[in-house]
């Protein structure tokens, strides 16, 4: 296997890991206005995602950094063609990060409402924009031989792109409800489990809709028909979808969240494998697509990057596991009295 292919696989895995990890805290922020009944419940929700959200976004930076270093031409065209949605994504994430730090600085209902709104927008918009962006990448973006986008933001809001956006919002909201159930107790735990149960049919319906639209509106299944063994990725998504419901009904909430993670990871890898070897397919002409062959860095650069990744990625994974184990207990009312609590 050549270095370009290895980095394509790592590129896809990094995005899948980011969606799994940041998906649950984006989901909690997205459901907060419709779920929390009091300031205390909102604080429990903030503290359920508080120790994790910034660590989770390390994977977004890593995925973006890999795109820049391993596939610089793809990075340049992607940030030019998707400039508006990516800037909206960036501003939304900034608002969200600030909301965590500023919300408790002033004891005022109006002040808290302002930052609650920022946290909601900073959670909902990234979920929607990431779904729209990746659905368009899976479908193909209208770029010409010079990497110039023939269209605008509205071009990206096509039916397939919007279906991808709604799918990401639903997946993350379901994922977040399960994490909230794991990190809470009592009434809020029971309501979070019930909400996950209500969201599951929505997720299942959107998964089926997205697969059907992918079959008729994209070339994603071409690689799967050439190599049927790849269908194991789709089987992983189906297994995750079924098991997350089964475990939830059995009261095994952490296992249900794990199955939801398998569903999200498999859904992301389904698209990435489908566009291989392109990273940015062109819907105007396949010859204009940016692929491993025409957009990767030199073999020496890729080799050095691989050495760095083999050293540091296990450290990041170890830190992530330590964080999740350390803060795996439910958030209680007593936890809210700590000065460090959100």
mmCIF file of C-alpha atoms in Angstrom:
data_model
loop_
_atom_site.group_PDB
_atom_site.id
_atom_site.type_symbol
_atom_site.label_atom_id
_atom_site.label_comp_id
_atom_site.label_asym_id
_atom_site.label_seq_id
_atom_site.Cartn_x
_atom_site.Cartn_y
_atom_site.Cartn_z
ATOM 1 C CA UNK A 1 0.000 0.000 0.000
ATOM 2 C CA UNK A 2 1.470 3.399 -0.978
ATOM 3 C CA UNK A 3 1.810 6.329 1.418
ATOM 4 C CA UNK A 4 -0.926 8.325 -0.327
ATOM 5 C CA UNK A 5 -3.461 5.547 0.249
ATOM 6 C CA UNK A 6 -2.377 5.169 3.884
ATOM 7 C CA UNK A 7 -2.956 8.876 4.477
ATOM 8 C CA UNK A 8 -6.309 8.750 2.664
ATOM 9 C CA UNK A 9 -7.399 6.024 5.103
ATOM 10 C CA UNK A 10 -6.098 8.014 8.099
ATOM 11 C CA UNK A 11 -7.859 11.119 6.751
ATOM 12 C CA UNK A 12 -11.189 9.271 6.690
ATOM 13 C CA UNK A 13 -10.663 7.669 10.107
ATOM 14 C CA UNK A 14 -9.802 11.030 11.705
ATOM 15 C CA UNK A 15 -13.023 12.589 10.416
ATOM 16 C CA UNK A 16 -15.023 9.568 11.626
ATOM 17 C CA UNK A 17 -13.440 9.791 15.114
ATOM 18 C CA UNK A 18 -14.174 13.527 15.231
ATOM 19 C CA UNK A 19 -17.848 12.972 14.349
ATOM 20 C CA UNK A 20 -18.135 10.274 17.033
ATOM 21 C CA UNK A 21 -16.520 12.319 19.806
ATOM 22 C CA UNK A 22 -17.687 15.867 19.116
ATOM 23 C CA UNK A 23 -21.049 14.495 17.954
ATOM 24 C CA UNK A 24 -22.293 13.839 21.466
ATOM 25 C CA UNK A 25 -21.515 17.296 22.847
ATOM 26 C CA UNK A 26 -22.835 19.017 19.705
ATOM 27 C CA UNK A 27 -25.955 16.881 20.193
ATOM 28 C CA UNK A 28 -26.406 17.913 23.842
ATOM 29 C CA UNK A 29 -26.106 21.579 22.869
ATOM 30 C CA UNK A 30 -28.647 21.094 20.054
ATOM 31 C CA UNK A 31 -31.321 19.560 22.316
ATOM 32 C CA UNK A 32 -30.733 21.848 25.304
ATOM 33 C CA UNK A 33 -33.425 24.508 24.529
ATOM 34 C CA UNK A 34 -36.062 21.817 24.091
ATOM 35 C CA UNK A 35 -34.978 19.592 26.979
ATOM 36 C CA UNK A 36 -33.811 21.578 30.008
ATOM 37 C CA UNK A 37 -36.590 22.805 32.310
ATOM 38 C CA UNK A 38 -34.463 24.840 34.716
ATOM 39 C CA UNK A 39 -31.088 26.498 35.123
ATOM 40 C CA UNK A 40 -29.962 23.525 37.228
ATOM 41 C CA UNK A 41 -30.753 21.090 34.400
ATOM 42 C CA UNK A 42 -28.913 23.328 31.940
ATOM 43 C CA UNK A 43 -25.872 23.307 34.232
ATOM 44 C CA UNK A 44 -25.995 19.507 34.385
ATOM 45 C CA UNK A 45 -26.029 19.457 30.575
ATOM 46 C CA UNK A 46 -23.104 21.901 30.373
ATOM 47 C CA UNK A 47 -21.118 19.809 32.851
ATOM 48 C CA UNK A 48 -21.990 16.574 31.022
ATOM 49 C CA UNK A 49 -20.039 17.885 28.024
ATOM 50 C CA UNK A 50 -17.738 20.376 29.785
ATOM 51 C CA UNK A 51 -14.697 18.142 30.459
ATOM 52 C CA UNK A 52 -14.748 16.715 26.927
ATOM 53 C CA UNK A 53 -15.757 19.270 24.275
ATOM 54 C CA UNK A 54 -12.400 20.996 23.792
ATOM 55 C CA UNK A 55 -10.498 17.693 23.772
ATOM 56 C CA UNK A 56 -12.946 16.343 21.208
ATOM 57 C CA UNK A 57 -12.229 19.263 18.891
ATOM 58 C CA UNK A 58 -8.541 18.302 18.838
ATOM 59 C CA UNK A 59 -9.656 15.673 16.322
ATOM 60 C CA UNK A 60 -11.186 18.386 14.108
ATOM 61 C CA UNK A 61 -7.881 20.277 14.163
ATOM 62 C CA UNK A 62 -6.025 17.030 13.451
ATOM 63 C CA UNK A 63 -8.274 16.134 10.515
ATOM 64 C CA UNK A 64 -7.910 19.656 9.103
ATOM 65 C CA UNK A 65 -4.145 19.580 9.674
ATOM 66 C CA UNK A 66 -3.839 16.244 7.877
ATOM 67 C CA UNK A 67 -5.786 17.637 4.920
ATOM 68 C CA UNK A 68 -3.404 20.632 4.827
ATOM 69 C CA UNK A 69 -0.162 18.677 5.167
ATOM 70 C CA UNK A 70 -0.908 15.453 3.282
ATOM 71 C CA UNK A 71 -3.182 16.846 0.552
ATOM 72 C CA UNK A 72 -2.398 20.588 0.273
ATOM 73 C CA UNK A 73 -4.102 21.090 -3.099
ATOM 74 C CA UNK A 74 -7.297 19.507 -1.775
ATOM 75 C CA UNK A 75 -7.078 21.748 1.312
ATOM 76 C CA UNK A 76 -6.695 24.878 -0.819
ATOM 77 C CA UNK A 77 -9.594 24.051 -3.143
ATOM 78 C CA UNK A 78 -11.815 22.843 -0.286
ATOM 79 C CA UNK A 79 -11.371 26.049 1.720
ATOM 80 C CA UNK A 80 -11.971 28.114 -1.409
ATOM 81 C CA UNK A 81 -15.008 26.210 -2.722
ATOM 82 C CA UNK A 82 -16.564 25.762 0.736
ATOM 83 C CA UNK A 83 -15.397 29.118 2.119
ATOM 84 C CA UNK A 84 -18.800 30.377 3.322
ATOM 85 C CA UNK A 85 -19.972 27.211 5.143
ATOM 86 C CA UNK A 86 -16.519 26.685 6.667
ATOM 87 C CA UNK A 87 -16.390 30.279 7.963
ATOM 88 C CA UNK A 88 -19.916 29.862 9.395
ATOM 89 C CA UNK A 89 -18.713 26.636 11.032
ATOM 90 C CA UNK A 90 -15.671 28.401 12.493
ATOM 91 C CA UNK A 91 -17.678 31.320 13.922
ATOM 92 C CA UNK A 92 -20.273 28.923 15.373
ATOM 93 C CA UNK A 93 -17.571 26.894 17.128
ATOM 94 C CA UNK A 94 -15.987 30.085 18.502
ATOM 95 C CA UNK A 95 -19.358 31.233 19.887
ATOM 96 C CA UNK A 96 -19.843 27.820 21.458
ATOM 97 C CA UNK A 97 -16.435 27.797 23.110
ATOM 98 C CA UNK A 98 -16.964 31.280 24.540
ATOM 99 C CA UNK A 99 -20.396 30.287 25.889
ATOM 100 C CA UNK A 100 -18.833 27.626 28.132
ATOM 101 C CA UNK A 101 -16.502 30.140 29.731
ATOM 102 C CA UNK A 102 -18.742 33.230 29.929
ATOM 103 C CA UNK A 103 -22.135 31.804 30.952
ATOM 104 C CA UNK A 104 -21.388 31.615 34.675
ATOM 105 C CA UNK A 105 -19.458 34.894 34.900
ATOM 106 C CA UNK A 106 -22.531 37.063 35.595
ATOM 107 C CA UNK A 107 -25.483 35.982 37.766
ATOM 108 C CA UNK A 108 -28.200 37.277 35.467
ATOM 109 C CA UNK A 109 -31.002 35.362 33.655
ATOM 110 C CA UNK A 110 -30.568 37.556 30.564
ATOM 111 C CA UNK A 111 -26.802 36.965 30.480
ATOM 112 C CA UNK A 112 -27.259 33.193 30.823
ATOM 113 C CA UNK A 113 -29.983 33.191 28.123
ATOM 114 C CA UNK A 114 -27.621 35.003 25.722
ATOM 115 C CA UNK A 115 -24.897 32.385 26.125
ATOM 116 C CA UNK A 116 -27.380 29.503 26.100
ATOM 117 C CA UNK A 117 -28.526 30.778 22.693
ATOM 118 C CA UNK A 118 -24.900 30.982 21.513
ATOM 119 C CA UNK A 119 -24.264 27.442 22.738
ATOM 120 C CA UNK A 120 -27.348 26.164 20.896
ATOM 121 C CA UNK A 121 -26.416 27.928 17.641
ATOM 122 C CA UNK A 122 -22.776 26.865 18.091
ATOM 123 C CA UNK A 123 -23.900 23.255 18.390
ATOM 124 C CA UNK A 124 -26.771 23.033 15.886
ATOM 125 C CA UNK A 125 -25.088 24.937 13.031
ATOM 126 C CA UNK A 126 -21.844 22.876 13.019
ATOM 127 C CA UNK A 127 -23.879 19.655 12.938
ATOM 128 C CA UNK A 128 -25.972 20.958 10.037
ATOM 129 C CA UNK A 129 -23.039 22.496 8.123
ATOM 130 C CA UNK A 130 -20.796 19.452 8.491
ATOM 131 C CA UNK A 131 -23.608 17.260 7.166
ATOM 132 C CA UNK A 132 -24.268 19.568 4.209
ATOM 133 C CA UNK A 133 -20.546 19.879 3.416
ATOM 134 C CA UNK A 134 -19.756 16.176 3.536
ATOM 135 C CA UNK A 135 -22.912 15.192 1.641
ATOM 136 C CA UNK A 136 -21.830 17.567 -1.142
ATOM 137 C CA UNK A 137 -18.315 16.102 -1.091
ATOM 138 C CA UNK A 138 -19.820 12.609 -1.360
ATOM 139 C CA UNK A 139 -22.043 13.772 -4.232
ATOM 140 C CA UNK A 140 -19.369 15.811 -5.973
ATOM 141 C CA UNK A 141 -18.781 19.556 -5.961
ATOM 142 C CA UNK A 142 -19.030 21.630 -9.177
ATOM 143 C CA UNK A 143 -15.341 22.558 -9.444
ATOM 144 C CA UNK A 144 -13.536 23.013 -12.745
ATOM 145 C CA UNK A 145 -9.989 22.055 -13.760
ATOM 146 C CA UNK A 146 -8.614 25.087 -11.845
ATOM 147 C CA UNK A 147 -10.488 24.184 -8.660
ATOM 148 C CA UNK A 148 -12.953 27.079 -9.112
ATOM 149 C CA UNK A 149 -16.450 26.505 -7.727
ATOM 150 C CA UNK A 150 -19.235 26.996 -10.278
ATOM 151 C CA UNK A 151 -22.003 28.009 -7.906
ATOM 152 C CA UNK A 152 -22.543 29.527 -4.458
ATOM 153 C CA UNK A 153 -23.822 28.625 -1.007
ATOM 154 C CA UNK A 154 -27.296 27.920 -2.413
ATOM 155 C CA UNK A 155 -25.734 25.418 -4.829
ATOM 156 C CA UNK A 156 -24.645 23.390 -1.812
ATOM 157 C CA UNK A 157 -28.167 23.489 -0.338
ATOM 158 C CA UNK A 158 -29.426 20.898 -2.814
ATOM 159 C CA UNK A 159 -31.775 18.088 -1.679
ATOM 160 C CA UNK A 160 -28.901 15.637 -1.120
ATOM 161 C CA UNK A 161 -26.843 18.188 0.811
ATOM 162 C CA UNK A 162 -29.842 19.096 3.007
ATOM 163 C CA UNK A 163 -30.561 15.403 3.624
ATOM 164 C CA UNK A 164 -26.959 15.014 4.814
ATOM 165 C CA UNK A 165 -27.355 18.029 7.096
ATOM 166 C CA UNK A 166 -30.568 16.723 8.659
ATOM 167 C CA UNK A 167 -28.989 13.275 9.066
ATOM 168 C CA UNK A 168 -26.012 14.708 10.978
ATOM 169 C CA UNK A 169 -28.292 16.816 13.210
ATOM 170 C CA UNK A 170 -30.440 13.778 14.047
ATOM 171 C CA UNK A 171 -27.451 11.443 14.570
ATOM 172 C CA UNK A 172 -25.729 13.910 16.898
ATOM 173 C CA UNK A 173 -28.934 14.748 18.832
ATOM 174 C CA UNK A 174 -29.565 11.008 19.424
ATOM 175 C CA UNK A 175 -25.894 10.487 20.338
ATOM 176 C CA UNK A 176 -26.022 13.446 22.737
ATOM 177 C CA UNK A 177 -29.237 12.279 24.421
ATOM 178 C CA UNK A 178 -27.598 8.920 25.169
ATOM 179 C CA UNK A 179 -24.476 10.595 26.586
ATOM 180 C CA UNK A 180 -26.651 12.871 28.736
ATOM 181 C CA UNK A 181 -28.511 9.796 30.030
ATOM 182 C CA UNK A 182 -25.157 8.195 30.900
ATOM 183 C CA UNK A 183 -23.932 11.341 32.658
ATOM 184 C CA UNK A 184 -27.081 12.038 34.702
ATOM 185 C CA UNK A 185 -29.396 10.397 37.191
ATOM 186 C CA UNK A 186 -33.004 10.630 38.304
ATOM 187 C CA UNK A 187 -35.621 12.459 36.264
ATOM 188 C CA UNK A 188 -33.172 13.998 33.774
ATOM 189 C CA UNK A 189 -31.689 10.531 33.101
ATOM 190 C CA UNK A 190 -35.137 9.044 32.451
ATOM 191 C CA UNK A 191 -36.153 11.905 30.150
ATOM 192 C CA UNK A 192 -32.882 11.668 28.210
ATOM 193 C CA UNK A 193 -33.454 7.935 27.650
ATOM 194 C CA UNK A 194 -37.017 8.670 26.521
ATOM 195 C CA UNK A 195 -35.776 11.392 24.142
ATOM 196 C CA UNK A 196 -33.247 8.988 22.605
ATOM 197 C CA UNK A 197 -36.137 6.580 22.069
ATOM 198 C CA UNK A 198 -38.152 9.272 20.260
ATOM 199 C CA UNK A 199 -35.174 10.276 18.105
ATOM 200 C CA UNK A 200 -34.275 6.720 17.063
ATOM 201 C CA UNK A 201 -37.068 6.347 14.418
ATOM 202 C CA UNK A 202 -36.084 9.744 12.997
ATOM 203 C CA UNK A 203 -32.457 8.632 12.734
ATOM 204 C CA UNK A 204 -33.473 5.303 11.170
ATOM 205 C CA UNK A 205 -35.719 7.027 8.616
ATOM 206 C CA UNK A 206 -33.031 9.534 7.637
ATOM 207 C CA UNK A 207 -30.384 6.802 7.333
ATOM 208 C CA UNK A 208 -32.616 4.877 4.919
ATOM 209 C CA UNK A 209 -33.496 8.068 2.988
ATOM 210 C CA UNK A 210 -29.820 9.052 2.697
ATOM 211 C CA UNK A 211 -28.821 5.590 1.460
ATOM 212 C CA UNK A 212 -31.580 5.596 -1.179
ATOM 213 C CA UNK A 213 -30.628 9.100 -2.319
ATOM 214 C CA UNK A 214 -26.947 8.023 -2.402
ATOM 215 C CA UNK A 215 -27.890 5.124 -4.665
ATOM 216 C CA UNK A 216 -29.613 7.348 -7.235
ATOM 217 C CA UNK A 217 -27.768 10.681 -6.883
ATOM 218 C CA UNK A 218 -24.110 9.696 -6.321
ATOM 219 C CA UNK A 219 -21.453 7.229 -7.435
ATOM 220 C CA UNK A 220 -20.739 6.115 -3.856
ATOM 221 C CA UNK A 221 -21.775 2.492 -4.455
ATOM 222 C CA UNK A 222 -19.386 1.991 -7.392
ATOM 223 C CA UNK A 223 -16.443 0.986 -5.180
ATOM 224 C CA UNK A 224 -18.707 -1.339 -3.185
ATOM 225 C CA UNK A 225 -19.920 -3.151 -6.315
ATOM 226 C CA UNK A 226 -16.305 -3.634 -7.442
ATOM 227 C CA UNK A 227 -15.285 -4.982 -4.010
ATOM 228 C CA UNK A 228 -18.358 -6.431 -2.212
ATOM 229 C CA UNK A 229 -16.300 -7.003 0.971
ATOM 230 C CA UNK A 230 -16.622 -3.262 1.561
ATOM 231 C CA UNK A 231 -20.329 -3.761 2.298
ATOM 232 C CA UNK A 232 -19.170 -4.762 5.796
ATOM 233 C CA UNK A 233 -19.025 -1.009 6.481
ATOM 234 C CA UNK A 234 -22.728 -0.703 5.713
ATOM 235 C CA UNK A 235 -23.409 -3.786 7.825
ATOM 236 C CA UNK A 236 -21.569 -2.024 10.658
ATOM 237 C CA UNK A 237 -23.916 0.949 10.321
ATOM 238 C CA UNK A 238 -26.992 -1.293 10.342
ATOM 239 C CA UNK A 239 -25.666 -3.236 13.360
ATOM 240 C CA UNK A 240 -24.982 0.027 15.197
ATOM 241 C CA UNK A 241 -28.489 1.294 14.428
ATOM 242 C CA UNK A 242 -30.180 -1.884 15.689
ATOM 243 C CA UNK A 243 -27.922 -2.392 18.718
ATOM 244 C CA UNK A 244 -28.253 1.170 19.980
ATOM 245 C CA UNK A 245 -32.023 0.598 20.259
ATOM 246 C CA UNK A 246 -31.612 -2.899 21.754
ATOM 247 C CA UNK A 247 -29.127 -1.789 24.422
ATOM 248 C CA UNK A 248 -31.193 1.302 25.281
ATOM 249 C CA UNK A 249 -34.300 -0.794 25.868
ATOM 250 C CA UNK A 250 -32.221 -3.149 28.040
ATOM 251 C CA UNK A 251 -31.058 -0.201 30.163
ATOM 252 C CA UNK A 252 -27.420 -0.545 29.036
ATOM 253 C CA UNK A 253 -26.960 3.136 28.212
ATOM 254 C CA UNK A 254 -23.175 3.200 27.763
ATOM 255 C CA UNK A 255 -23.373 0.206 25.400
ATOM 256 C CA UNK A 256 -26.187 1.977 23.523
ATOM 257 C CA UNK A 257 -23.959 5.058 23.184
ATOM 258 C CA UNK A 258 -21.134 2.828 21.919
ATOM 259 C CA UNK A 259 -23.443 1.337 19.274
ATOM 260 C CA UNK A 260 -24.459 4.861 18.275
ATOM 261 C CA UNK A 261 -20.747 5.654 17.888
ATOM 262 C CA UNK A 262 -20.379 2.643 15.572
ATOM 263 C CA UNK A 263 -23.338 3.928 13.529
ATOM 264 C CA UNK A 264 -21.834 7.418 13.152
ATOM 265 C CA UNK A 265 -18.339 6.123 12.373
ATOM 266 C CA UNK A 266 -19.643 3.640 9.807
ATOM 267 C CA UNK A 267 -21.802 6.299 8.141
ATOM 268 C CA UNK A 268 -18.774 8.593 7.743
ATOM 269 C CA UNK A 269 -16.534 5.804 6.444
ATOM 270 C CA UNK A 270 -19.268 4.704 4.015
ATOM 271 C CA UNK A 271 -18.945 8.016 2.196
ATOM 272 C CA UNK A 272 -15.153 8.254 2.414
ATOM 273 C CA UNK A 273 -14.685 4.749 0.997
ATOM 274 C CA UNK A 274 -17.257 5.506 -1.700
ATOM 275 C CA UNK A 275 -15.313 8.486 -3.097
ATOM 276 C CA UNK A 276 -11.881 6.725 -3.015
ATOM 277 C CA UNK A 277 -9.416 7.609 -4.534
ATOM 278 C CA UNK A 278 -10.845 11.132 -4.794
ATOM 279 C CA UNK A 279 -10.860 13.475 -1.814
ATOM 280 C CA UNK A 280 -12.851 16.157 -3.592
ATOM 281 C CA UNK A 281 -14.822 14.706 -6.528
ATOM 282 C CA UNK A 282 -15.921 17.123 -9.261
ATOM 283 C CA UNK A 283 -19.533 16.894 -10.401
ATOM 284 C CA UNK A 284 -18.636 18.730 -13.638
ATOM 285 C CA UNK A 285 -16.092 16.239 -14.912
ATOM 286 C CA UNK A 286 -14.414 13.339 -13.054
ATOM 287 C CA UNK A 287 -11.110 14.433 -14.629
ATOM 288 C CA UNK A 288 -11.278 17.643 -12.552
ATOM 289 C CA UNK A 289 -11.511 15.705 -9.252
ATOM 290 C CA UNK A 290 -8.766 16.073 -6.673
ATOM 291 C CA UNK A 291 -7.421 12.638 -5.908
ATOM 292 C CA UNK A 292 -4.623 10.958 -3.983
ATOM 293 C CA UNK A 293 -2.516 11.020 -7.131
ATOM 294 C CA UNK A 294 -2.861 14.696 -8.091
ATOM 295 C CA UNK A 295 -3.133 16.408 -4.695
ATOM 296 C CA UNK A 296 -0.891 14.611 -2.196
ATOM 297 C CA UNK A 297 2.396 15.906 -0.792
ATOM 298 C CA UNK A 298 5.775 14.425 -1.695
ATOM 299 C CA UNK A 299 6.579 10.857 -0.511
ATOM 300 C CA UNK A 300 9.197 12.252 1.904
ATOM 301 C CA UNK A 301 6.636 14.591 3.509
ATOM 302 C CA UNK A 302 4.110 11.772 3.841
ATOM 303 C CA UNK A 303 6.761 9.476 5.364
ATOM 304 C CA UNK A 304 7.804 12.078 7.955
ATOM 305 C CA UNK A 305 4.151 12.752 8.798
ATOM 306 C CA UNK A 306 3.526 9.046 9.257
ATOM 307 C CA UNK A 307 6.397 8.817 11.751
ATOM 308 C CA UNK A 308 5.022 11.794 13.703
ATOM 309 C CA UNK A 309 1.509 10.320 13.666
ATOM 310 C CA UNK A 310 2.710 6.933 14.949
ATOM 311 C CA UNK A 311 4.258 8.705 17.962
ATOM 312 C CA UNK A 312 1.658 11.316 18.854
ATOM 313 C CA UNK A 313 -1.730 9.817 17.883
ATOM 314 C CA UNK A 314 -1.433 7.036 20.522
ATOM 315 C CA UNK A 315 -0.653 9.755 23.107
ATOM 316 C CA UNK A 316 -3.800 11.676 22.121
ATOM 317 C CA UNK A 317 -5.852 8.464 22.255
ATOM 318 C CA UNK A 318 -4.441 7.622 25.707
ATOM 319 C CA UNK A 319 -5.306 11.125 26.954
ATOM 320 C CA UNK A 320 -8.827 10.819 25.523
ATOM 321 C CA UNK A 321 -9.375 7.479 27.264
ATOM 322 C CA UNK A 322 -8.014 8.845 30.555
ATOM 323 C CA UNK A 323 -10.340 11.863 30.339
ATOM 324 C CA UNK A 324 -13.404 9.759 29.634
ATOM 325 C CA UNK A 325 -12.617 7.332 32.468
ATOM 326 C CA UNK A 326 -11.872 10.126 34.947
ATOM 327 C CA UNK A 327 -15.106 12.016 34.230
ATOM 328 C CA UNK A 328 -17.330 9.001 33.583
ATOM 329 C CA UNK A 329 -19.406 9.468 36.747
ATOM 330 C CA UNK A 330 -22.870 11.066 36.593
ATOM 331 C CA UNK A 331 -23.070 14.818 37.176
ATOM 332 C CA UNK A 332 -24.859 15.421 40.483
ATOM 333 C CA UNK A 333 -26.186 18.531 42.202
ATOM 334 C CA UNK A 334 -23.163 18.386 44.532
ATOM 335 C CA UNK A 335 -20.856 18.616 41.492
ATOM 336 C CA UNK A 336 -22.477 21.933 40.544
ATOM 337 C CA UNK A 337 -21.186 23.495 43.790
ATOM 338 C CA UNK A 338 -17.547 23.191 42.709
ATOM 339 C CA UNK A 339 -15.946 26.468 41.690
ATOM 340 C CA UNK A 340 -14.698 24.880 38.461
ATOM 341 C CA UNK A 341 -18.202 23.725 37.460
ATOM 342 C CA UNK A 342 -19.907 25.413 34.515
#
